[in-house]
PDB file of C-alpha atoms in Angstrom:
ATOM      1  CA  UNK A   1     100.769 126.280 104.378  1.00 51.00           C
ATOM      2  CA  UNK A   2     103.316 128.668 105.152  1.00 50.00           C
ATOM      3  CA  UNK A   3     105.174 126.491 107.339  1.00 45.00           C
ATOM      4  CA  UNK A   4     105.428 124.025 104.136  1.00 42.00           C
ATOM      5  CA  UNK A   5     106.594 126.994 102.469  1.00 42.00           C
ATOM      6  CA  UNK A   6     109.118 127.978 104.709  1.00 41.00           C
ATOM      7  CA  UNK A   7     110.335 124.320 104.936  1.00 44.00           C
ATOM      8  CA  UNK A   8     109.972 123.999 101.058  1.00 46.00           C
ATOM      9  CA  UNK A   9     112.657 126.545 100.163  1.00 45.00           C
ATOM     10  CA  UNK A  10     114.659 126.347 102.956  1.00 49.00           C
ATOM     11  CA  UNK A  11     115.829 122.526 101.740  1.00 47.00           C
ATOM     12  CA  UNK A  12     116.026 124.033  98.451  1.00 45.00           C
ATOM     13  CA  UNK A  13     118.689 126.744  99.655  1.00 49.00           C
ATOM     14  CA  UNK A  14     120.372 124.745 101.372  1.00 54.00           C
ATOM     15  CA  UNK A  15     121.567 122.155  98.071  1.00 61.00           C
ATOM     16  CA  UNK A  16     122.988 119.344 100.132  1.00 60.00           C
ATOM     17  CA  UNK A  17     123.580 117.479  97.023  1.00 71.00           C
ATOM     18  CA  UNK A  18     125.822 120.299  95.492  1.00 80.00           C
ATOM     19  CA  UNK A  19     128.552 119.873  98.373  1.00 86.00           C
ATOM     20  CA  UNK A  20     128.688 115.364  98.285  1.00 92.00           C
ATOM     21  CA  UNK A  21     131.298 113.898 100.827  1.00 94.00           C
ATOM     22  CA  UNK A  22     135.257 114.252  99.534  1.00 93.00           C
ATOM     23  CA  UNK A  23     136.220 110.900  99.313  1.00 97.00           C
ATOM     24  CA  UNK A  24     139.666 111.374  99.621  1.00 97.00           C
ATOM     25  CA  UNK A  25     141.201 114.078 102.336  1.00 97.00           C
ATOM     26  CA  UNK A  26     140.896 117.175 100.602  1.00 97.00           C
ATOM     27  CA  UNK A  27     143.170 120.453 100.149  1.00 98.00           C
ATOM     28  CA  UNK A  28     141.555 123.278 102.589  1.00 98.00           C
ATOM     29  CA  UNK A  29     141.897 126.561 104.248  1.00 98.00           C
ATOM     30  CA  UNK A  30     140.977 127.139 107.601  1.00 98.00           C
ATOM     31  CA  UNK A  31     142.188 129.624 110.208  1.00 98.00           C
ATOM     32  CA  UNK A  32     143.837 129.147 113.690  1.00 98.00           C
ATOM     33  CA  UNK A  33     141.960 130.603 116.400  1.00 97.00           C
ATOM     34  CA  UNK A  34     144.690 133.628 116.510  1.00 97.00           C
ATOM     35  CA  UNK A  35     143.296 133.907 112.455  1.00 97.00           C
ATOM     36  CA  UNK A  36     147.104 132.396 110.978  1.00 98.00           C
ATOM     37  CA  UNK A  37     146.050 130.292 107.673  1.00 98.00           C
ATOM     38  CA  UNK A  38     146.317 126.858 108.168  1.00 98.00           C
ATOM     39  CA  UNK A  39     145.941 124.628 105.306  1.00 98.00           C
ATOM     40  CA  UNK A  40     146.514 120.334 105.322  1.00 97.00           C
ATOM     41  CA  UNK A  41     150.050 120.805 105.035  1.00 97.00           C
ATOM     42  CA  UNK A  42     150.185 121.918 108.619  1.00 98.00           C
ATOM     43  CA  UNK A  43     149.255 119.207 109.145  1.00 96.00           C
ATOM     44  CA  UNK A  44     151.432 116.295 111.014  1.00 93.00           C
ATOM     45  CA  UNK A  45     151.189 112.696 109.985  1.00 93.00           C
ATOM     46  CA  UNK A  46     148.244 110.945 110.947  1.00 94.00           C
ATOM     47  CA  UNK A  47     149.641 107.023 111.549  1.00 95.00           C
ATOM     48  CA  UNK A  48     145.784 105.393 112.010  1.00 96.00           C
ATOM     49  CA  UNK A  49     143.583 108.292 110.098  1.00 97.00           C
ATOM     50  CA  UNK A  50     141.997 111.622 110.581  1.00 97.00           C
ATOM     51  CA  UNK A  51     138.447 112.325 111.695  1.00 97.00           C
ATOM     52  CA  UNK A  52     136.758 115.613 111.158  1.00 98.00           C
ATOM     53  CA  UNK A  53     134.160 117.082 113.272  1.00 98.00           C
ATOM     54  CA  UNK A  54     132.492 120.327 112.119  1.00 98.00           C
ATOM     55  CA  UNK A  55     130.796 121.389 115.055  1.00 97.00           C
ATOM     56  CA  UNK A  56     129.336 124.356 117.188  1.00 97.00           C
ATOM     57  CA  UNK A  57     130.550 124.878 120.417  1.00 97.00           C
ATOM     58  CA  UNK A  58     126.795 125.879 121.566  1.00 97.00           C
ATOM     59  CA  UNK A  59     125.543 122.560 120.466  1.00 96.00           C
ATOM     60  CA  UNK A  60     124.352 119.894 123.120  1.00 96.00           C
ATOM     61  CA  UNK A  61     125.051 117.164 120.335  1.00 96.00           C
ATOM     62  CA  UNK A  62     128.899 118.353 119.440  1.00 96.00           C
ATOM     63  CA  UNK A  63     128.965 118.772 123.358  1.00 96.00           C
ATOM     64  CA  UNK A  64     128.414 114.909 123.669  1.00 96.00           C
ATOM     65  CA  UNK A  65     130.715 114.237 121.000  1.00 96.00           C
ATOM     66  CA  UNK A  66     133.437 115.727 122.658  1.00 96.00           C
ATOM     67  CA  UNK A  67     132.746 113.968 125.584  1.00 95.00           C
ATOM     68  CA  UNK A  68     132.402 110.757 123.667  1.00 93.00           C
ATOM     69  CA  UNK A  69     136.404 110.930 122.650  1.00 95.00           C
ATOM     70  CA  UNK A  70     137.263 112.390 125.774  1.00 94.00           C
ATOM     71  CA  UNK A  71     136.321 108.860 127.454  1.00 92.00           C
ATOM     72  CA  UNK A  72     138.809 106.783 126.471  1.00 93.00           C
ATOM     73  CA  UNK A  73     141.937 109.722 124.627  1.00 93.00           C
ATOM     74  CA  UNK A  74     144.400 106.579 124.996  1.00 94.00           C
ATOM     75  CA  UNK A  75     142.115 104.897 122.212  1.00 94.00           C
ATOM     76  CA  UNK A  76     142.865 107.742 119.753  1.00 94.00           C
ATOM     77  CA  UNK A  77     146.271 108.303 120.105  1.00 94.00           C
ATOM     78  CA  UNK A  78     147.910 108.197 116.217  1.00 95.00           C
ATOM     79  CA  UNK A  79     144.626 109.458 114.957  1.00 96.00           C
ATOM     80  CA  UNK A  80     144.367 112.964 114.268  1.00 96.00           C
ATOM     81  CA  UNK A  81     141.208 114.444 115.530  1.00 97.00           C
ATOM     82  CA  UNK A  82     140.301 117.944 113.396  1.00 98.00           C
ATOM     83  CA  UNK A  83     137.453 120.325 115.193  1.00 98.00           C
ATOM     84  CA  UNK A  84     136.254 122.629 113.043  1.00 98.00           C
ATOM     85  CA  UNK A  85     133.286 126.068 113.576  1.00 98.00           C
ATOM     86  CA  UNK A  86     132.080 128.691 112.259  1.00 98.00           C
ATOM     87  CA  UNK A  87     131.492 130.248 115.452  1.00 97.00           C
ATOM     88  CA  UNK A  88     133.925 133.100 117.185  1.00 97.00           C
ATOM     89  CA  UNK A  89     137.565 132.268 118.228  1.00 97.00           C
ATOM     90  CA  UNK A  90     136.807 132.942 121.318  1.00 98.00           C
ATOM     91  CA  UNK A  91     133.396 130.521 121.569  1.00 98.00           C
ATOM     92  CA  UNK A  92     135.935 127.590 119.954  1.00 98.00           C
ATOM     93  CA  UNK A  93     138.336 128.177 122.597  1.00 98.00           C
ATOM     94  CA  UNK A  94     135.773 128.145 125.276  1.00 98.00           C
ATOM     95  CA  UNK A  95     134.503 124.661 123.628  1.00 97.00           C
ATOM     96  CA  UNK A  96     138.469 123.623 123.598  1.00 97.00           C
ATOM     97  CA  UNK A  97     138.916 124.784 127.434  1.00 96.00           C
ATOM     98  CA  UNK A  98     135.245 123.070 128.756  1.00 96.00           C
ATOM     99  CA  UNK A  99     135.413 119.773 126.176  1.00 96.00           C
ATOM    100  CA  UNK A 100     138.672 119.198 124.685  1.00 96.00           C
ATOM    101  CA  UNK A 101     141.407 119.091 127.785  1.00 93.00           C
ATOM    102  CA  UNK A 102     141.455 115.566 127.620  1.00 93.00           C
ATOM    103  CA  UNK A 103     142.214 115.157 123.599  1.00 92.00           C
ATOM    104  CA  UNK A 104     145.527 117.851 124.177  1.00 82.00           C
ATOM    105  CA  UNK A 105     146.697 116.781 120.062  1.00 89.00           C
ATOM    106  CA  UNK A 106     143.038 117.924 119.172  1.00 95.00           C
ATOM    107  CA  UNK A 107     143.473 120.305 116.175  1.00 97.00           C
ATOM    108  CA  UNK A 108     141.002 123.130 116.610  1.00 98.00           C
ATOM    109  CA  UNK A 109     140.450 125.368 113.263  1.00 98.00           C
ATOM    110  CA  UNK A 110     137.678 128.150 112.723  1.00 98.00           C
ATOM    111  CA  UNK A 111     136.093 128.123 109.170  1.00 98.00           C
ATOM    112  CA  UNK A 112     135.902 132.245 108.849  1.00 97.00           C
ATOM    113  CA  UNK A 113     135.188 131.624 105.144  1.00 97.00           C
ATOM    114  CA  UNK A 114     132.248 129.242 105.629  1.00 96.00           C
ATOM    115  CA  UNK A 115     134.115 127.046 102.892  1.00 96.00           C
ATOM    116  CA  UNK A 116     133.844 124.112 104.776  1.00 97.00           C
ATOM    117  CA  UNK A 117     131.111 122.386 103.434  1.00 96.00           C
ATOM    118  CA  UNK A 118     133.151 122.923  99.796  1.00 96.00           C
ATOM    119  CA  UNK A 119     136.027 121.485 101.441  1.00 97.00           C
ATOM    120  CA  UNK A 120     134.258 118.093 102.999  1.00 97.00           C
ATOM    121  CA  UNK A 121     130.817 118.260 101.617  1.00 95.00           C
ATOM    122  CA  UNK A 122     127.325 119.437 103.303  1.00 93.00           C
ATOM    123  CA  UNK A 123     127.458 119.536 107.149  1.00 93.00           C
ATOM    124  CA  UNK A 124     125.176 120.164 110.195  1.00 93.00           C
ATOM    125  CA  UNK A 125     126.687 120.167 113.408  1.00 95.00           C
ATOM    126  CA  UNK A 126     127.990 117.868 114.107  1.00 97.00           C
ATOM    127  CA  UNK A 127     129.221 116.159 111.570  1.00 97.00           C
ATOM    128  CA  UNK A 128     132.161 113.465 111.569  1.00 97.00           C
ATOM    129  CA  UNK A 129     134.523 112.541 108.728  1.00 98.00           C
ATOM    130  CA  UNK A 130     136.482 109.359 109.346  1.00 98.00           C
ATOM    131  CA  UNK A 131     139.337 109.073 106.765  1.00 97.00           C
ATOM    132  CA  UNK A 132     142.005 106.258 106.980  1.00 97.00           C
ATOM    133  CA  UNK A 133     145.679 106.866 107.193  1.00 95.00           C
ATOM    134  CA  UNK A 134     145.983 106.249 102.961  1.00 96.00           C
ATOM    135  CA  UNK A 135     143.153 109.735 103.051  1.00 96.00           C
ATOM    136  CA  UNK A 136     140.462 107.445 102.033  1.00 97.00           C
ATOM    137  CA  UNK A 137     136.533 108.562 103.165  1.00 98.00           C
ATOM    138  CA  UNK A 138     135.428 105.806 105.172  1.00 98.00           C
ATOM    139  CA  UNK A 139     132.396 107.323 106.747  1.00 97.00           C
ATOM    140  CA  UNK A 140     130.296 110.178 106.960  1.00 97.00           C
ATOM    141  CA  UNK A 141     128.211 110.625 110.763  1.00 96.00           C
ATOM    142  CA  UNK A 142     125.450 113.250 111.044  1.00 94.00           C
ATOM    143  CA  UNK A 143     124.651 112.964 114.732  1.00 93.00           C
ATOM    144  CA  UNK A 144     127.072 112.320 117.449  1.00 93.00           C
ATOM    145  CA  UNK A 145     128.828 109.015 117.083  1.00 94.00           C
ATOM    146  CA  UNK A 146     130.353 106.837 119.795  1.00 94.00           C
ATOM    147  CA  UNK A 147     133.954 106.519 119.817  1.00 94.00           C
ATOM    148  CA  UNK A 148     133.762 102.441 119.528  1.00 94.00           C
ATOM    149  CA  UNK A 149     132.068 103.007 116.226  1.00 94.00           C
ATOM    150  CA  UNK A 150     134.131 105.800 114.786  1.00 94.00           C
ATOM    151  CA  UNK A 151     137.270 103.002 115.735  1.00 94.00           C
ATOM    152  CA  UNK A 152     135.323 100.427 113.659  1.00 94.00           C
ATOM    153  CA  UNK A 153     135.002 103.001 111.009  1.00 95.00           C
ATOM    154  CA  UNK A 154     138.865 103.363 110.383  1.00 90.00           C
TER     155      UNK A 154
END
């Protein structure tokens, strides 16, 4: 009984609903892992779309992600590719050093504030955004996602 309890208000707290998907790229600010704002202005044109991964670098599943668009970086070249924790700067850069190499125009941002889910909407790790070059939310993964069907998504 407990248990259901536990479970019970822990959904409750955690209000999925009041943070939906943003449907269309959405204003933010995030932090550089030397903690300089960085907001989607800093951001450089994105020719084929922008996909969003809020992740944890301790997580097996955003560890397979990483790995997923690390198989084929030729694939992804004009689409911008935004990693984004909670977690230390220096856990993010580990993540960056051991999973990223191979994705060098990966844009890696820490979420200090914990405003991200009021940015993009409610997020486990990991989740993906996939947004098209007009900004438009195209789809919305919550478990790691091959990188064939993140391509079909844009």
């Amino acid at each position: 009984m407990r248990w259901l309890v536990l479970v019970s208000v822990g959904l409750l707290w955690a209000q999925p609903e009041k943070y939906p998907p943003a449907q269309t790229f959405p204003k933010f600010l995030l932090y550089t892992l030397d903690d300089k704002p960085f907001t989607e202005k800093d951001l450089p044109p994105a020719p084929r779309g922008r996909i969003v991964i809020f992740f944890d670098p301790y997580c097996d599943h955003c560890q397979k992600q990483a790995t997923f668009l690390a198989e084929n970086p030729k694939a992804l070249e004009g689409i911008q590719l935004i990693w984004v924790s909670t977690e230390t700067s220096a856990a993010i850069a580990d993540f960056r050093e051991k999973y990223l190499k191979k994705l060098p125009g990966a844009i890696v941002l820490r979420d200090k504030d914990f405003r991200f889910d009021s940015y993009f909407g409610y997020s486990i790790a990991p989740t993906t955004y996939v947004y098209d070059k007009a900004g438009r939310l195209k789809a919305v993964h919550k478990e790691e996602v091959p990188l064939s069907a993140l391509l079909r998504d844009l």
